[in-house]
């Protein structure tokens, strides 16, 4: 199976990634405003919050493998503070936080590298021995991984990040 890269992807993406041998597409044309550099989480009140990794100016038909992360803003700090605020009181945040925090401290040049390493860590956390109450159950959701786009008409609210399930199983 061939999947595009994804930042803090939803459960259905992680299931696909972990269920069979997958290749992450690097030679596709990068699509703006997609889950490749965006994620959707729920805050402590249950409201949806969008997280976006800023990327350097994308040229027309630029390949995904060539997308560089921009550090003109303190997006890593903001994402981490948002994650802590959203999940600090959930049952398993403290159990997994130390594995995720380094991704918000280290600078990555390439979006693909950050996403690949972060998703490998998430897959490892899902597979590892953990409290019995935490289990990643099969999702009945399906997704079109060819390019979910966020717009006002299509707000992409059905596919919440795997973090929601990993930390709390609020679903």
PDB file of C-alpha atoms in Angstrom:
ATOM      1  CA  UNK A   1       0.000   0.000   0.000  1.00  0.00           C
ATOM      2  CA  UNK A   2       1.214   3.508  -0.774  1.00  0.00           C
ATOM      3  CA  UNK A   3       0.282   6.290   1.647  1.00  0.00           C
ATOM      4  CA  UNK A   4       1.073   9.996   1.622  1.00  0.00           C
ATOM      5  CA  UNK A   5       2.937  11.437   4.565  1.00  0.00           C
ATOM      6  CA  UNK A   6       0.778  12.693   7.457  1.00  0.00           C
ATOM      7  CA  UNK A   7       1.289  14.747  10.623  1.00  0.00           C
ATOM      8  CA  UNK A   8      -0.288  13.246  13.767  1.00  0.00           C
ATOM      9  CA  UNK A   9      -2.561  11.180  11.537  1.00  0.00           C
ATOM     10  CA  UNK A  10      -5.966   9.772  12.412  1.00  0.00           C
ATOM     11  CA  UNK A  11      -6.574   6.237  13.593  1.00  0.00           C
ATOM     12  CA  UNK A  12      -7.544   4.934  10.153  1.00  0.00           C
ATOM     13  CA  UNK A  13      -4.195   6.093   8.715  1.00  0.00           C
ATOM     14  CA  UNK A  14      -2.247   4.420  11.537  1.00  0.00           C
ATOM     15  CA  UNK A  15      -4.239   1.215  11.046  1.00  0.00           C
ATOM     16  CA  UNK A  16      -3.353   1.203   7.348  1.00  0.00           C
ATOM     17  CA  UNK A  17       0.281   2.005   8.115  1.00  0.00           C
ATOM     18  CA  UNK A  18       0.566  -0.807  10.654  1.00  0.00           C
ATOM     19  CA  UNK A  19      -1.620  -3.474   9.048  1.00  0.00           C
ATOM     20  CA  UNK A  20       0.388  -4.222   5.937  1.00  0.00           C
ATOM     21  CA  UNK A  21       3.660  -3.253   4.337  1.00  0.00           C
ATOM     22  CA  UNK A  22       3.357   0.390   3.335  1.00  0.00           C
ATOM     23  CA  UNK A  23       5.438   2.833   1.379  1.00  0.00           C
ATOM     24  CA  UNK A  24       5.217   6.533   2.119  1.00  0.00           C
ATOM     25  CA  UNK A  25       4.908   8.430  -1.148  1.00  0.00           C
ATOM     26  CA  UNK A  26       7.745  10.921  -1.584  1.00  0.00           C
ATOM     27  CA  UNK A  27       7.469  11.736  -5.269  1.00  0.00           C
ATOM     28  CA  UNK A  28       3.915  13.077  -5.278  1.00  0.00           C
ATOM     29  CA  UNK A  29       3.213  16.740  -5.832  1.00  0.00           C
ATOM     30  CA  UNK A  30       2.744  18.351  -2.429  1.00  0.00           C
ATOM     31  CA  UNK A  31      -0.841  19.435  -1.872  1.00  0.00           C
ATOM     32  CA  UNK A  32      -1.360  22.472   0.314  1.00  0.00           C
ATOM     33  CA  UNK A  33      -3.937  22.455   3.113  1.00  0.00           C
ATOM     34  CA  UNK A  34      -3.893  18.698   3.648  1.00  0.00           C
ATOM     35  CA  UNK A  35      -3.113  16.329   6.498  1.00  0.00           C
ATOM     36  CA  UNK A  36       0.485  16.148   5.223  1.00  0.00           C
ATOM     37  CA  UNK A  37       1.315  19.094   7.496  1.00  0.00           C
ATOM     38  CA  UNK A  38      -1.939  19.461   9.466  1.00  0.00           C
ATOM     39  CA  UNK A  39      -3.622  17.589  12.277  1.00  0.00           C
ATOM     40  CA  UNK A  40      -6.925  17.794  14.076  1.00  0.00           C
ATOM     41  CA  UNK A  41      -7.147  17.187  17.822  1.00  0.00           C
ATOM     42  CA  UNK A  42      -9.774  17.755  20.507  1.00  0.00           C
ATOM     43  CA  UNK A  43      -9.009  20.115  23.350  1.00  0.00           C
ATOM     44  CA  UNK A  44      -9.940  19.501  26.984  1.00  0.00           C
ATOM     45  CA  UNK A  45     -13.429  20.870  26.311  1.00  0.00           C
ATOM     46  CA  UNK A  46     -13.898  18.508  23.371  1.00  0.00           C
ATOM     47  CA  UNK A  47     -13.629  21.294  20.795  1.00  0.00           C
ATOM     48  CA  UNK A  48     -11.680  20.711  17.613  1.00  0.00           C
ATOM     49  CA  UNK A  49      -8.248  22.320  17.282  1.00  0.00           C
ATOM     50  CA  UNK A  50      -6.211  22.385  14.088  1.00  0.00           C
ATOM     51  CA  UNK A  51      -2.430  22.169  14.247  1.00  0.00           C
ATOM     52  CA  UNK A  52      -0.433  23.191  11.190  1.00  0.00           C
ATOM     53  CA  UNK A  53       3.275  22.804  10.543  1.00  0.00           C
ATOM     54  CA  UNK A  54       4.354  25.863   8.555  1.00  0.00           C
ATOM     55  CA  UNK A  55       6.337  25.017   5.457  1.00  0.00           C
ATOM     56  CA  UNK A  56       8.648  27.143   3.375  1.00  0.00           C
ATOM     57  CA  UNK A  57       7.159  28.564   0.223  1.00  0.00           C
ATOM     58  CA  UNK A  58       5.896  25.739  -1.921  1.00  0.00           C
ATOM     59  CA  UNK A  59       6.656  26.055  -5.599  1.00  0.00           C
ATOM     60  CA  UNK A  60       4.181  24.908  -8.202  1.00  0.00           C
ATOM     61  CA  UNK A  61       4.314  21.093  -8.429  1.00  0.00           C
ATOM     62  CA  UNK A  62       6.962  20.739  -5.729  1.00  0.00           C
ATOM     63  CA  UNK A  63       7.559  17.150  -4.608  1.00  0.00           C
ATOM     64  CA  UNK A  64       6.638  16.133  -1.074  1.00  0.00           C
ATOM     65  CA  UNK A  65      10.202  14.993  -0.409  1.00  0.00           C
ATOM     66  CA  UNK A  66      11.372  18.578  -1.044  1.00  0.00           C
ATOM     67  CA  UNK A  67       9.058  20.318   1.432  1.00  0.00           C
ATOM     68  CA  UNK A  68      11.041  22.163   4.083  1.00  0.00           C
ATOM     69  CA  UNK A  69       9.646  23.115   7.475  1.00  0.00           C
ATOM     70  CA  UNK A  70       9.640  26.811   8.327  1.00  0.00           C
ATOM     71  CA  UNK A  71      10.799  27.925  11.755  1.00  0.00           C
ATOM     72  CA  UNK A  72       9.923  31.615  11.376  1.00  0.00           C
ATOM     73  CA  UNK A  73       7.281  31.088  14.052  1.00  0.00           C
ATOM     74  CA  UNK A  74       7.558  29.066  17.253  1.00  0.00           C
ATOM     75  CA  UNK A  75       5.138  26.449  15.953  1.00  0.00           C
ATOM     76  CA  UNK A  76       6.794  23.579  17.866  1.00  0.00           C
ATOM     77  CA  UNK A  77       6.357  25.365  21.179  1.00  0.00           C
ATOM     78  CA  UNK A  78       2.765  26.259  20.301  1.00  0.00           C
ATOM     79  CA  UNK A  79       1.909  22.696  19.224  1.00  0.00           C
ATOM     80  CA  UNK A  80       3.417  21.227  22.394  1.00  0.00           C
ATOM     81  CA  UNK A  81       1.598  23.715  24.652  1.00  0.00           C
ATOM     82  CA  UNK A  82      -1.636  22.928  22.793  1.00  0.00           C
ATOM     83  CA  UNK A  83      -1.099  19.172  23.224  1.00  0.00           C
ATOM     84  CA  UNK A  84      -0.322  19.557  26.919  1.00  0.00           C
ATOM     85  CA  UNK A  85      -3.354  21.778  27.425  1.00  0.00           C
ATOM     86  CA  UNK A  86      -5.615  19.378  25.534  1.00  0.00           C
ATOM     87  CA  UNK A  87      -4.381  16.129  27.065  1.00  0.00           C
ATOM     88  CA  UNK A  88      -2.583  16.751  30.370  1.00  0.00           C
ATOM     89  CA  UNK A  89      -5.538  15.567  32.412  1.00  0.00           C
ATOM     90  CA  UNK A  90      -6.235  12.484  30.318  1.00  0.00           C
ATOM     91  CA  UNK A  91      -5.410   9.108  31.830  1.00  0.00           C
ATOM     92  CA  UNK A  92      -2.384   8.284  29.681  1.00  0.00           C
ATOM     93  CA  UNK A  93      -0.802  11.576  28.620  1.00  0.00           C
ATOM     94  CA  UNK A  94       1.968  11.360  31.214  1.00  0.00           C
ATOM     95  CA  UNK A  95       2.646   7.785  30.140  1.00  0.00           C
ATOM     96  CA  UNK A  96       3.394   8.806  26.526  1.00  0.00           C
ATOM     97  CA  UNK A  97       4.402  12.493  26.720  1.00  0.00           C
ATOM     98  CA  UNK A  98       8.131  11.862  27.118  1.00  0.00           C
ATOM     99  CA  UNK A  99       8.181   9.915  23.848  1.00  0.00           C
ATOM    100  CA  UNK A 100       6.548  12.763  21.908  1.00  0.00           C
ATOM    101  CA  UNK A 101       8.127  15.857  23.447  1.00  0.00           C
ATOM    102  CA  UNK A 102      11.460  15.513  21.575  1.00  0.00           C
ATOM    103  CA  UNK A 103       9.612  16.086  18.287  1.00  0.00           C
ATOM    104  CA  UNK A 104       8.718  19.540  19.579  1.00  0.00           C
ATOM    105  CA  UNK A 105      12.267  20.355  20.683  1.00  0.00           C
ATOM    106  CA  UNK A 106      14.373  19.171  17.748  1.00  0.00           C
ATOM    107  CA  UNK A 107      14.289  21.011  14.432  1.00  0.00           C
ATOM    108  CA  UNK A 108      13.755  18.917  11.325  1.00  0.00           C
ATOM    109  CA  UNK A 109      14.619  20.324   7.930  1.00  0.00           C
ATOM    110  CA  UNK A 110      12.211  18.151   5.939  1.00  0.00           C
ATOM    111  CA  UNK A 111       8.517  17.600   6.638  1.00  0.00           C
ATOM    112  CA  UNK A 112       8.809  14.013   5.428  1.00  0.00           C
ATOM    113  CA  UNK A 113      11.524  13.232   8.000  1.00  0.00           C
ATOM    114  CA  UNK A 114       9.521  14.669  10.890  1.00  0.00           C
ATOM    115  CA  UNK A 115       6.361  12.831   9.886  1.00  0.00           C
ATOM    116  CA  UNK A 116       8.160   9.524   9.292  1.00  0.00           C
ATOM    117  CA  UNK A 117       9.917   9.563  12.657  1.00  0.00           C
ATOM    118  CA  UNK A 118       6.846  10.774  14.530  1.00  0.00           C
ATOM    119  CA  UNK A 119       4.623   8.118  12.947  1.00  0.00           C
ATOM    120  CA  UNK A 120       7.188   5.394  13.682  1.00  0.00           C
ATOM    121  CA  UNK A 121       7.139   6.492  17.319  1.00  0.00           C
ATOM    122  CA  UNK A 122       3.337   6.523  17.394  1.00  0.00           C
ATOM    123  CA  UNK A 123       3.249   3.016  15.892  1.00  0.00           C
ATOM    124  CA  UNK A 124       5.737   1.857  18.505  1.00  0.00           C
ATOM    125  CA  UNK A 125       3.643   3.353  21.313  1.00  0.00           C
ATOM    126  CA  UNK A 126       0.532   1.653  20.001  1.00  0.00           C
ATOM    127  CA  UNK A 127       2.302  -1.734  19.895  1.00  0.00           C
ATOM    128  CA  UNK A 128       4.182  -1.488  23.185  1.00  0.00           C
ATOM    129  CA  UNK A 129       3.154  -2.943  26.500  1.00  0.00           C
ATOM    130  CA  UNK A 130       1.009  -0.383  28.318  1.00  0.00           C
ATOM    131  CA  UNK A 131      -1.793  -0.229  30.841  1.00  0.00           C
ATOM    132  CA  UNK A 132      -4.538  -2.661  29.887  1.00  0.00           C
ATOM    133  CA  UNK A 133      -7.121   0.078  29.588  1.00  0.00           C
ATOM    134  CA  UNK A 134      -5.262   1.597  26.635  1.00  0.00           C
ATOM    135  CA  UNK A 135      -5.957  -0.269  23.457  1.00  0.00           C
ATOM    136  CA  UNK A 136      -6.211   0.916  19.908  1.00  0.00           C
ATOM    137  CA  UNK A 137      -9.329  -0.730  18.591  1.00  0.00           C
ATOM    138  CA  UNK A 138     -10.091  -1.136  14.927  1.00  0.00           C
ATOM    139  CA  UNK A 139     -11.901   1.843  13.506  1.00  0.00           C
ATOM    140  CA  UNK A 140     -14.947   1.569  11.292  1.00  0.00           C
ATOM    141  CA  UNK A 141     -13.909   4.807   9.629  1.00  0.00           C
ATOM    142  CA  UNK A 142     -12.593   4.942   6.138  1.00  0.00           C
ATOM    143  CA  UNK A 143     -10.590   7.671   4.529  1.00  0.00           C
ATOM    144  CA  UNK A 144      -9.509   8.704   1.086  1.00  0.00           C
ATOM    145  CA  UNK A 145      -5.783   9.061   1.576  1.00  0.00           C
ATOM    146  CA  UNK A 146      -5.309  10.594  -1.856  1.00  0.00           C
ATOM    147  CA  UNK A 147      -5.699  14.050  -0.368  1.00  0.00           C
ATOM    148  CA  UNK A 148      -8.003  15.198   2.394  1.00  0.00           C
ATOM    149  CA  UNK A 149      -8.287  18.961   2.036  1.00  0.00           C
ATOM    150  CA  UNK A 150      -9.457  21.380   4.712  1.00  0.00           C
ATOM    151  CA  UNK A 151     -11.751  24.101   3.503  1.00  0.00           C
ATOM    152  CA  UNK A 152     -14.815  25.762   4.915  1.00  0.00           C
ATOM    153  CA  UNK A 153     -16.942  23.392   2.819  1.00  0.00           C
ATOM    154  CA  UNK A 154     -14.977  20.279   3.879  1.00  0.00           C
ATOM    155  CA  UNK A 155     -13.680  20.814   7.423  1.00  0.00           C
ATOM    156  CA  UNK A 156     -12.249  17.294   7.878  1.00  0.00           C
ATOM    157  CA  UNK A 157     -13.797  16.725  11.266  1.00  0.00           C
ATOM    158  CA  UNK A 158     -14.330  12.987  11.087  1.00  0.00           C
ATOM    159  CA  UNK A 159     -10.686  11.994  11.346  1.00  0.00           C
ATOM    160  CA  UNK A 160      -9.276  13.148  14.683  1.00  0.00           C
ATOM    161  CA  UNK A 161      -5.589  12.499  15.415  1.00  0.00           C
ATOM    162  CA  UNK A 162      -4.545   9.152  16.865  1.00  0.00           C
ATOM    163  CA  UNK A 163      -3.443  11.113  19.953  1.00  0.00           C
ATOM    164  CA  UNK A 164      -7.042  11.395  21.087  1.00  0.00           C
ATOM    165  CA  UNK A 165      -7.342   7.618  21.213  1.00  0.00           C
ATOM    166  CA  UNK A 166      -3.816   7.053  22.521  1.00  0.00           C
ATOM    167  CA  UNK A 167      -4.131   9.404  25.490  1.00  0.00           C
ATOM    168  CA  UNK A 168      -7.748   9.024  26.461  1.00  0.00           C
ATOM    169  CA  UNK A 169      -9.941   6.968  24.143  1.00  0.00           C
ATOM    170  CA  UNK A 170     -12.574   9.720  24.203  1.00  0.00           C
ATOM    171  CA  UNK A 171     -14.016   8.494  20.901  1.00  0.00           C
TER     172      UNK A 171
END
